[in-house]
């Protein structure tokens, strides 16, 4: 558990990393929040599927490696 006084916004995605689940939208939301000065991070929980390599590349392309954690992928 995090510090209850921590102002960081933590986003969470849970689901199989398939195109129809649209995990890339969660990454886009994180990017938009950070561009607006919001201290935010994203945790992605899900089994690797067809979108996993794409999502890893998207995180790298946007420079979000320090703000996105992949669990189980």
mmCIF file of N, CA, C and O in Angstrom:
data_model
loop_
_atom_site.group_PDB
_atom_site.id
_atom_site.type_symbol
_atom_site.label_atom_id
_atom_site.label_comp_id
_atom_site.label_asym_id
_atom_site.label_seq_id
_atom_site.Cartn_x
_atom_site.Cartn_y
_atom_site.Cartn_z
ATOM 1 N N UNK A 1 0.833 -1.206 0.000
ATOM 2 C CA UNK A 1 0.000 0.000 0.000
ATOM 3 C C UNK A 1 0.863 1.250 0.000
ATOM 4 O O UNK A 1 1.891 1.300 0.647
ATOM 5 N N UNK A 2 0.395 2.231 -0.730
ATOM 6 C CA UNK A 2 1.134 3.485 -0.816
ATOM 7 C C UNK A 2 0.846 4.399 0.357
ATOM 8 O O UNK A 2 0.007 4.128 1.206
ATOM 9 N N UNK A 3 1.561 5.480 0.393
ATOM 10 C CA UNK A 3 1.398 6.501 1.418
ATOM 11 C C UNK A 3 0.058 7.202 1.190
ATOM 12 O O UNK A 3 -0.206 7.713 0.100
ATOM 13 N N UNK A 4 -0.819 7.255 2.206
ATOM 14 C CA UNK A 4 -2.130 7.900 2.016
ATOM 15 C C UNK A 4 -2.021 9.393 1.734
ATOM 16 O O UNK A 4 -2.974 10.008 1.275
ATOM 17 N N UNK A 5 -0.851 9.974 1.983
ATOM 18 C CA UNK A 5 -0.651 11.403 1.735
ATOM 19 C C UNK A 5 0.054 11.655 0.410
ATOM 20 O O UNK A 5 0.368 12.785 0.079
ATOM 21 N N UNK A 6 0.299 10.591 -0.340
ATOM 22 C CA UNK A 6 0.933 10.697 -1.651
ATOM 23 C C UNK A 6 -0.100 11.233 -2.649
ATOM 24 O O UNK A 6 -1.177 10.675 -2.794
ATOM 25 N N UNK A 7 0.246 12.314 -3.339
ATOM 26 C CA UNK A 7 -0.676 12.926 -4.300
ATOM 27 C C UNK A 7 -0.589 12.312 -5.686
ATOM 28 O O UNK A 7 -1.282 12.750 -6.596
ATOM 29 N N UNK A 8 0.243 11.310 -5.856
ATOM 30 C CA UNK A 8 0.408 10.680 -7.163
ATOM 31 C C UNK A 8 -0.865 9.934 -7.565
ATOM 32 O O UNK A 8 -1.442 9.197 -6.787
ATOM 33 N N UNK A 9 -1.282 10.134 -8.805
ATOM 34 C CA UNK A 9 -2.422 9.425 -9.358
ATOM 35 C C UNK A 9 -1.932 8.093 -9.902
ATOM 36 O O UNK A 9 -1.006 8.053 -10.721
ATOM 37 N N UNK A 10 -2.527 7.011 -9.450
ATOM 38 C CA UNK A 10 -2.125 5.682 -9.901
ATOM 39 C C UNK A 10 -3.247 5.081 -10.732
ATOM 40 O O UNK A 10 -4.340 4.840 -10.225
ATOM 41 N N UNK A 11 -2.963 4.841 -12.010
ATOM 42 C CA UNK A 11 -3.918 4.214 -12.912
ATOM 43 C C UNK A 11 -3.665 2.718 -12.922
ATOM 44 O O UNK A 11 -2.533 2.268 -12.770
ATOM 45 N N UNK A 12 -4.725 1.960 -13.129
ATOM 46 C CA UNK A 12 -4.627 0.507 -13.106
ATOM 47 C C UNK A 12 -5.387 -0.076 -14.295
ATOM 48 O O UNK A 12 -6.521 0.321 -14.561
ATOM 49 N N UNK A 13 -4.732 -0.990 -15.001
ATOM 50 C CA UNK A 13 -5.377 -1.734 -16.085
ATOM 51 C C UNK A 13 -5.263 -3.210 -15.744
ATOM 52 O O UNK A 13 -4.168 -3.703 -15.476
ATOM 53 N N UNK A 14 -6.396 -3.912 -15.772
ATOM 54 C CA UNK A 14 -6.401 -5.356 -15.524
ATOM 55 C C UNK A 14 -7.131 -6.018 -16.678
ATOM 56 O O UNK A 14 -8.290 -5.699 -16.943
ATOM 57 N N UNK A 15 -6.463 -6.908 -17.359
ATOM 58 C CA UNK A 15 -7.096 -7.601 -18.476
ATOM 59 C C UNK A 15 -6.062 -8.200 -19.411
ATOM 60 O O UNK A 15 -4.910 -7.802 -19.414
ATOM 61 N N UNK A 16 -6.480 -9.155 -20.182
ATOM 62 C CA UNK A 16 -5.603 -9.750 -21.179
ATOM 63 C C UNK A 16 -5.202 -8.673 -22.177
ATOM 64 O O UNK A 16 -6.028 -7.859 -22.582
ATOM 65 N N UNK A 17 -3.938 -8.657 -22.560
ATOM 66 C CA UNK A 17 -3.458 -7.606 -23.440
ATOM 67 C C UNK A 17 -3.741 -7.946 -24.907
ATOM 68 O O UNK A 17 -2.861 -8.261 -25.681
ATOM 69 N N UNK A 18 -5.000 -7.846 -25.235
ATOM 70 C CA UNK A 18 -5.473 -8.045 -26.597
ATOM 71 C C UNK A 18 -5.969 -6.713 -27.137
ATOM 72 O O UNK A 18 -6.364 -5.833 -26.371
ATOM 73 N N UNK A 19 -5.976 -6.592 -28.418
ATOM 74 C CA UNK A 19 -6.397 -5.341 -29.067
ATOM 75 C C UNK A 19 -7.768 -4.880 -28.582
ATOM 76 O O UNK A 19 -7.992 -3.713 -28.306
ATOM 77 N N UNK A 20 -8.708 -5.795 -28.468
ATOM 78 C CA UNK A 20 -10.081 -5.415 -28.099
ATOM 79 C C UNK A 20 -10.191 -4.878 -26.672
ATOM 80 O O UNK A 20 -11.160 -4.211 -26.335
ATOM 81 N N UNK A 21 -9.189 -5.139 -25.838
ATOM 82 C CA UNK A 21 -9.200 -4.625 -24.462
ATOM 83 C C UNK A 21 -8.703 -3.181 -24.383
ATOM 84 O O UNK A 21 -8.913 -2.500 -23.402
ATOM 85 N N UNK A 22 -7.993 -2.728 -25.431
ATOM 86 C CA UNK A 22 -7.590 -1.331 -25.592
ATOM 87 C C UNK A 22 -6.690 -0.800 -24.468
ATOM 88 O O UNK A 22 -6.869 0.321 -23.993
ATOM 89 N N UNK A 23 -5.699 -1.581 -24.069
ATOM 90 C CA UNK A 23 -4.738 -1.115 -23.061
ATOM 91 C C UNK A 23 -3.953 0.091 -23.557
ATOM 92 O O UNK A 23 -3.478 0.906 -22.750
ATOM 93 N N UNK A 24 -3.827 0.244 -24.879
ATOM 94 C CA UNK A 24 -3.096 1.403 -25.410
ATOM 95 C C UNK A 24 -3.780 2.706 -25.014
ATOM 96 O O UNK A 24 -3.125 3.738 -24.885
ATOM 97 N N UNK A 25 -5.086 2.665 -24.795
ATOM 98 C CA UNK A 25 -5.801 3.865 -24.344
ATOM 99 C C UNK A 25 -5.329 4.273 -22.950
ATOM 100 O O UNK A 25 -5.170 5.459 -22.666
ATOM 101 N N UNK A 26 -5.091 3.301 -22.075
ATOM 102 C CA UNK A 26 -4.600 3.607 -20.728
ATOM 103 C C UNK A 26 -3.234 4.295 -20.804
ATOM 104 O O UNK A 26 -2.966 5.242 -20.053
ATOM 105 N N UNK A 27 -2.386 3.845 -21.731
ATOM 106 C CA UNK A 27 -1.078 4.475 -21.903
ATOM 107 C C UNK A 27 -1.241 5.890 -22.447
ATOM 108 O O UNK A 27 -0.560 6.816 -22.004
ATOM 109 N N UNK A 28 -2.154 6.085 -23.388
ATOM 110 C CA UNK A 28 -2.416 7.420 -23.933
ATOM 111 C C UNK A 28 -2.950 8.367 -22.861
ATOM 112 O O UNK A 28 -2.580 9.543 -22.821
ATOM 113 N N UNK A 29 -3.796 7.855 -21.982
ATOM 114 C CA UNK A 29 -4.321 8.675 -20.880
ATOM 115 C C UNK A 29 -3.176 9.080 -19.952
ATOM 116 O O UNK A 29 -3.075 10.245 -19.543
ATOM 117 N N UNK A 30 -2.314 8.136 -19.634
ATOM 118 C CA UNK A 30 -1.164 8.458 -18.785
ATOM 119 C C UNK A 30 -0.310 9.541 -19.429
ATOM 120 O O UNK A 30 0.085 10.505 -18.758
ATOM 121 N N UNK A 31 -0.026 9.398 -20.702
ATOM 122 C CA UNK A 31 0.777 10.399 -21.402
ATOM 123 C C UNK A 31 0.116 11.772 -21.320
ATOM 124 O O UNK A 31 0.768 12.770 -21.004
ATOM 125 N N UNK A 32 -1.174 11.839 -21.596
ATOM 126 C CA UNK A 32 -1.892 13.121 -21.556
ATOM 127 C C UNK A 32 -1.851 13.744 -20.156
ATOM 128 O O UNK A 32 -1.638 14.951 -20.014
ATOM 129 N N UNK A 33 -2.026 12.932 -19.135
ATOM 130 C CA UNK A 33 -1.974 13.441 -17.759
ATOM 131 C C UNK A 33 -0.593 13.994 -17.432
ATOM 132 O O UNK A 33 -0.461 15.074 -16.859
ATOM 133 N N UNK A 34 0.439 13.251 -17.788
ATOM 134 C CA UNK A 34 1.808 13.687 -17.481
ATOM 135 C C UNK A 34 2.161 14.953 -18.267
ATOM 136 O O UNK A 34 2.839 15.832 -17.756
ATOM 137 N N UNK A 35 1.683 15.065 -19.499
ATOM 138 C CA UNK A 35 1.934 16.276 -20.292
ATOM 139 C C UNK A 35 1.263 17.494 -19.674
ATOM 140 O O UNK A 35 1.696 18.619 -19.900
ATOM 141 N N UNK A 36 0.215 17.261 -18.906
ATOM 142 C CA UNK A 36 -0.493 18.362 -18.236
ATOM 143 C C UNK A 36 0.030 18.610 -16.824
ATOM 144 O O UNK A 36 -0.567 19.352 -16.049
ATOM 145 N N UNK A 37 1.133 17.929 -16.476
ATOM 146 C CA UNK A 37 1.778 18.176 -15.192
ATOM 147 C C UNK A 37 1.295 17.305 -14.055
ATOM 148 O O UNK A 37 1.685 17.524 -12.904
ATOM 149 N N UNK A 38 0.467 16.330 -14.333
ATOM 150 C CA UNK A 38 -0.040 15.440 -13.292
ATOM 151 C C UNK A 38 0.998 14.358 -12.992
ATOM 152 O O UNK A 38 1.515 13.709 -13.902
ATOM 153 N N UNK A 39 1.302 14.158 -11.727
ATOM 154 C CA UNK A 39 2.214 13.093 -11.318
ATOM 155 C C UNK A 39 1.421 11.800 -11.298
ATOM 156 O O UNK A 39 0.700 11.512 -10.351
ATOM 157 N N UNK A 40 1.511 11.030 -12.367
ATOM 158 C CA UNK A 40 0.702 9.828 -12.528
ATOM 159 C C UNK A 40 1.568 8.657 -12.954
ATOM 160 O O UNK A 40 2.626 8.827 -13.566
ATOM 161 N N UNK A 41 1.091 7.463 -12.627
ATOM 162 C CA UNK A 41 1.750 6.231 -13.060
ATOM 163 C C UNK A 41 0.676 5.231 -13.460
ATOM 164 O O UNK A 41 -0.501 5.401 -13.153
ATOM 165 N N UNK A 42 1.104 4.178 -14.162
ATOM 166 C CA UNK A 42 0.184 3.166 -14.662
ATOM 167 C C UNK A 42 0.723 1.782 -14.335
ATOM 168 O O UNK A 42 1.901 1.511 -14.573
ATOM 169 N N UNK A 43 -0.130 0.927 -13.810
ATOM 170 C CA UNK A 43 0.198 -0.474 -13.566
ATOM 171 C C UNK A 43 -0.677 -1.303 -14.495
ATOM 172 O O UNK A 43 -1.903 -1.172 -14.489
ATOM 173 N N UNK A 44 -0.040 -2.132 -15.322
ATOM 174 C CA UNK A 44 -0.751 -3.000 -16.259
ATOM 175 C C UNK A 44 -0.634 -4.441 -15.781
ATOM 176 O O UNK A 44 0.473 -4.972 -15.663
ATOM 177 N N UNK A 45 -1.767 -5.050 -15.490
ATOM 178 C CA UNK A 45 -1.814 -6.445 -15.064
ATOM 179 C C UNK A 45 -2.523 -7.243 -16.147
ATOM 180 O O UNK A 45 -3.652 -6.920 -16.513
ATOM 181 N N UNK A 46 -1.863 -8.270 -16.657
ATOM 182 C CA UNK A 46 -2.520 -9.085 -17.667
ATOM 183 C C UNK A 46 -1.576 -10.036 -18.362
ATOM 184 O O UNK A 46 -0.372 -9.811 -18.408
ATOM 185 N N UNK A 47 -2.131 -11.080 -18.892
ATOM 186 C CA UNK A 47 -1.350 -12.061 -19.638
ATOM 187 C C UNK A 47 -0.945 -11.479 -20.988
ATOM 188 O O UNK A 47 -1.733 -10.803 -21.643
ATOM 189 N N UNK A 48 0.271 -11.749 -21.365
ATOM 190 C CA UNK A 48 0.773 -11.263 -22.658
ATOM 191 C C UNK A 48 -0.005 -11.901 -23.798
ATOM 192 O O UNK A 48 -0.221 -13.098 -23.823
ATOM 193 N N UNK A 49 -0.432 -11.087 -24.716
ATOM 194 C CA UNK A 49 -1.128 -11.555 -25.917
ATOM 195 C C UNK A 49 -0.573 -10.777 -27.099
ATOM 196 O O UNK A 49 0.538 -10.267 -27.033
ATOM 197 N N UNK A 50 -1.353 -10.617 -28.137
ATOM 198 C CA UNK A 50 -0.884 -9.986 -29.361
ATOM 199 C C UNK A 50 -0.447 -8.535 -29.186
ATOM 200 O O UNK A 50 0.381 -8.045 -29.934
ATOM 201 N N UNK A 51 -0.940 -7.830 -28.186
ATOM 202 C CA UNK A 51 -0.622 -6.413 -28.008
ATOM 203 C C UNK A 51 0.596 -6.159 -27.130
ATOM 204 O O UNK A 51 1.089 -5.038 -27.069
ATOM 205 N N UNK A 52 1.097 -7.154 -26.438
ATOM 206 C CA UNK A 52 2.187 -6.948 -25.484
ATOM 207 C C UNK A 52 3.416 -6.263 -26.093
ATOM 208 O O UNK A 52 3.870 -5.252 -25.555
ATOM 209 N N UNK A 53 3.983 -6.758 -27.194
ATOM 210 C CA UNK A 53 5.150 -6.073 -27.769
ATOM 211 C C UNK A 53 4.834 -4.634 -28.194
ATOM 212 O O UNK A 53 5.633 -3.721 -27.983
ATOM 213 N N UNK A 54 3.656 -4.437 -28.769
ATOM 214 C CA UNK A 54 3.242 -3.089 -29.185
ATOM 215 C C UNK A 54 3.178 -2.156 -27.978
ATOM 216 O O UNK A 54 3.628 -1.012 -28.040
ATOM 217 N N UNK A 55 2.616 -2.615 -26.877
ATOM 218 C CA UNK A 55 2.473 -1.776 -25.689
ATOM 219 C C UNK A 55 3.828 -1.404 -25.101
ATOM 220 O O UNK A 55 4.044 -0.259 -24.690
ATOM 221 N N UNK A 56 4.738 -2.357 -25.060
ATOM 222 C CA UNK A 56 6.090 -2.062 -24.569
ATOM 223 C C UNK A 56 6.759 -0.996 -25.449
ATOM 224 O O UNK A 56 7.384 -0.068 -24.931
ATOM 225 N N UNK A 57 6.613 -1.118 -26.754
ATOM 226 C CA UNK A 57 7.195 -0.124 -27.672
ATOM 227 C C UNK A 57 6.529 1.239 -27.497
ATOM 228 O O UNK A 57 7.205 2.274 -27.547
ATOM 229 N N UNK A 58 5.212 1.250 -27.278
ATOM 230 C CA UNK A 58 4.495 2.515 -27.091
ATOM 231 C C UNK A 58 5.000 3.230 -25.829
ATOM 232 O O UNK A 58 5.231 4.437 -25.849
ATOM 233 N N UNK A 59 5.188 2.488 -24.767
ATOM 234 C CA UNK A 59 5.714 3.069 -23.526
ATOM 235 C C UNK A 59 7.099 3.668 -23.768
ATOM 236 O O UNK A 59 7.388 4.790 -23.336
ATOM 237 N N UNK A 60 7.951 2.952 -24.468
ATOM 238 C CA UNK A 60 9.294 3.453 -24.774
ATOM 239 C C UNK A 60 9.244 4.675 -25.678
ATOM 240 O O UNK A 60 9.960 5.660 -25.453
ATOM 241 N N UNK A 61 8.397 4.629 -26.699
ATOM 242 C CA UNK A 61 8.276 5.751 -27.635
ATOM 243 C C UNK A 61 7.880 7.036 -26.912
ATOM 244 O O UNK A 61 8.356 8.117 -27.238
ATOM 245 N N UNK A 62 7.000 6.929 -25.954
ATOM 246 C CA UNK A 62 6.528 8.106 -25.215
ATOM 247 C C UNK A 62 7.422 8.457 -24.027
ATOM 248 O O UNK A 62 7.154 9.422 -23.313
ATOM 249 N N UNK A 63 8.469 7.659 -23.767
ATOM 250 C CA UNK A 63 9.374 7.951 -22.657
ATOM 251 C C UNK A 63 8.743 7.731 -21.296
ATOM 252 O O UNK A 63 9.068 8.423 -20.338
ATOM 253 N N UNK A 64 7.853 6.765 -21.200
ATOM 254 C CA UNK A 64 7.112 6.527 -19.955
ATOM 255 C C UNK A 64 7.637 5.337 -19.155
ATOM 256 O O UNK A 64 6.972 4.878 -18.223
ATOM 257 N N UNK A 65 8.831 4.852 -19.470
ATOM 258 C CA UNK A 65 9.335 3.653 -18.818
ATOM 259 C C UNK A 65 9.367 3.763 -17.302
ATOM 260 O O UNK A 65 9.134 2.766 -16.607
ATOM 261 N N UNK A 66 9.639 4.934 -16.773
ATOM 262 C CA UNK A 66 9.710 5.123 -15.314
ATOM 263 C C UNK A 66 8.330 5.230 -14.670
ATOM 264 O O UNK A 66 8.226 5.252 -13.446
ATOM 265 N N UNK A 67 7.287 5.280 -15.498
ATOM 266 C CA UNK A 67 5.944 5.529 -14.973
ATOM 267 C C UNK A 67 4.956 4.403 -15.276
ATOM 268 O O UNK A 67 3.795 4.486 -14.873
ATOM 269 N N UNK A 68 5.414 3.366 -15.983
ATOM 270 C CA UNK A 68 4.552 2.229 -16.333
ATOM 271 C C UNK A 68 5.209 0.953 -15.842
ATOM 272 O O UNK A 68 6.393 0.720 -16.066
ATOM 273 N N UNK A 69 4.420 0.134 -15.161
ATOM 274 C CA UNK A 69 4.904 -1.159 -14.692
ATOM 275 C C UNK A 69 4.026 -2.247 -15.297
ATOM 276 O O UNK A 69 2.800 -2.181 -15.200
ATOM 277 N N UNK A 70 4.668 -3.202 -15.936
ATOM 278 C CA UNK A 70 3.974 -4.363 -16.498
ATOM 279 C C UNK A 70 4.069 -5.511 -15.503
ATOM 280 O O UNK A 70 5.162 -5.853 -15.056
ATOM 281 N N UNK A 71 2.937 -6.104 -15.164
ATOM 282 C CA UNK A 71 2.890 -7.254 -14.263
ATOM 283 C C UNK A 71 2.328 -8.441 -15.048
ATOM 284 O O UNK A 71 1.245 -8.350 -15.609
ATOM 285 N N UNK A 72 3.075 -9.527 -15.085
ATOM 286 C CA UNK A 72 2.570 -10.734 -15.744
ATOM 287 C C UNK A 72 2.626 -10.686 -17.239
ATOM 288 O O UNK A 72 1.983 -11.482 -17.903
ATOM 289 N N UNK A 73 3.367 -9.719 -17.798
ATOM 290 C CA UNK A 73 3.471 -9.629 -19.245
ATOM 291 C C UNK A 73 4.922 -9.595 -19.668
ATOM 292 O O UNK A 73 5.764 -9.158 -18.984
#
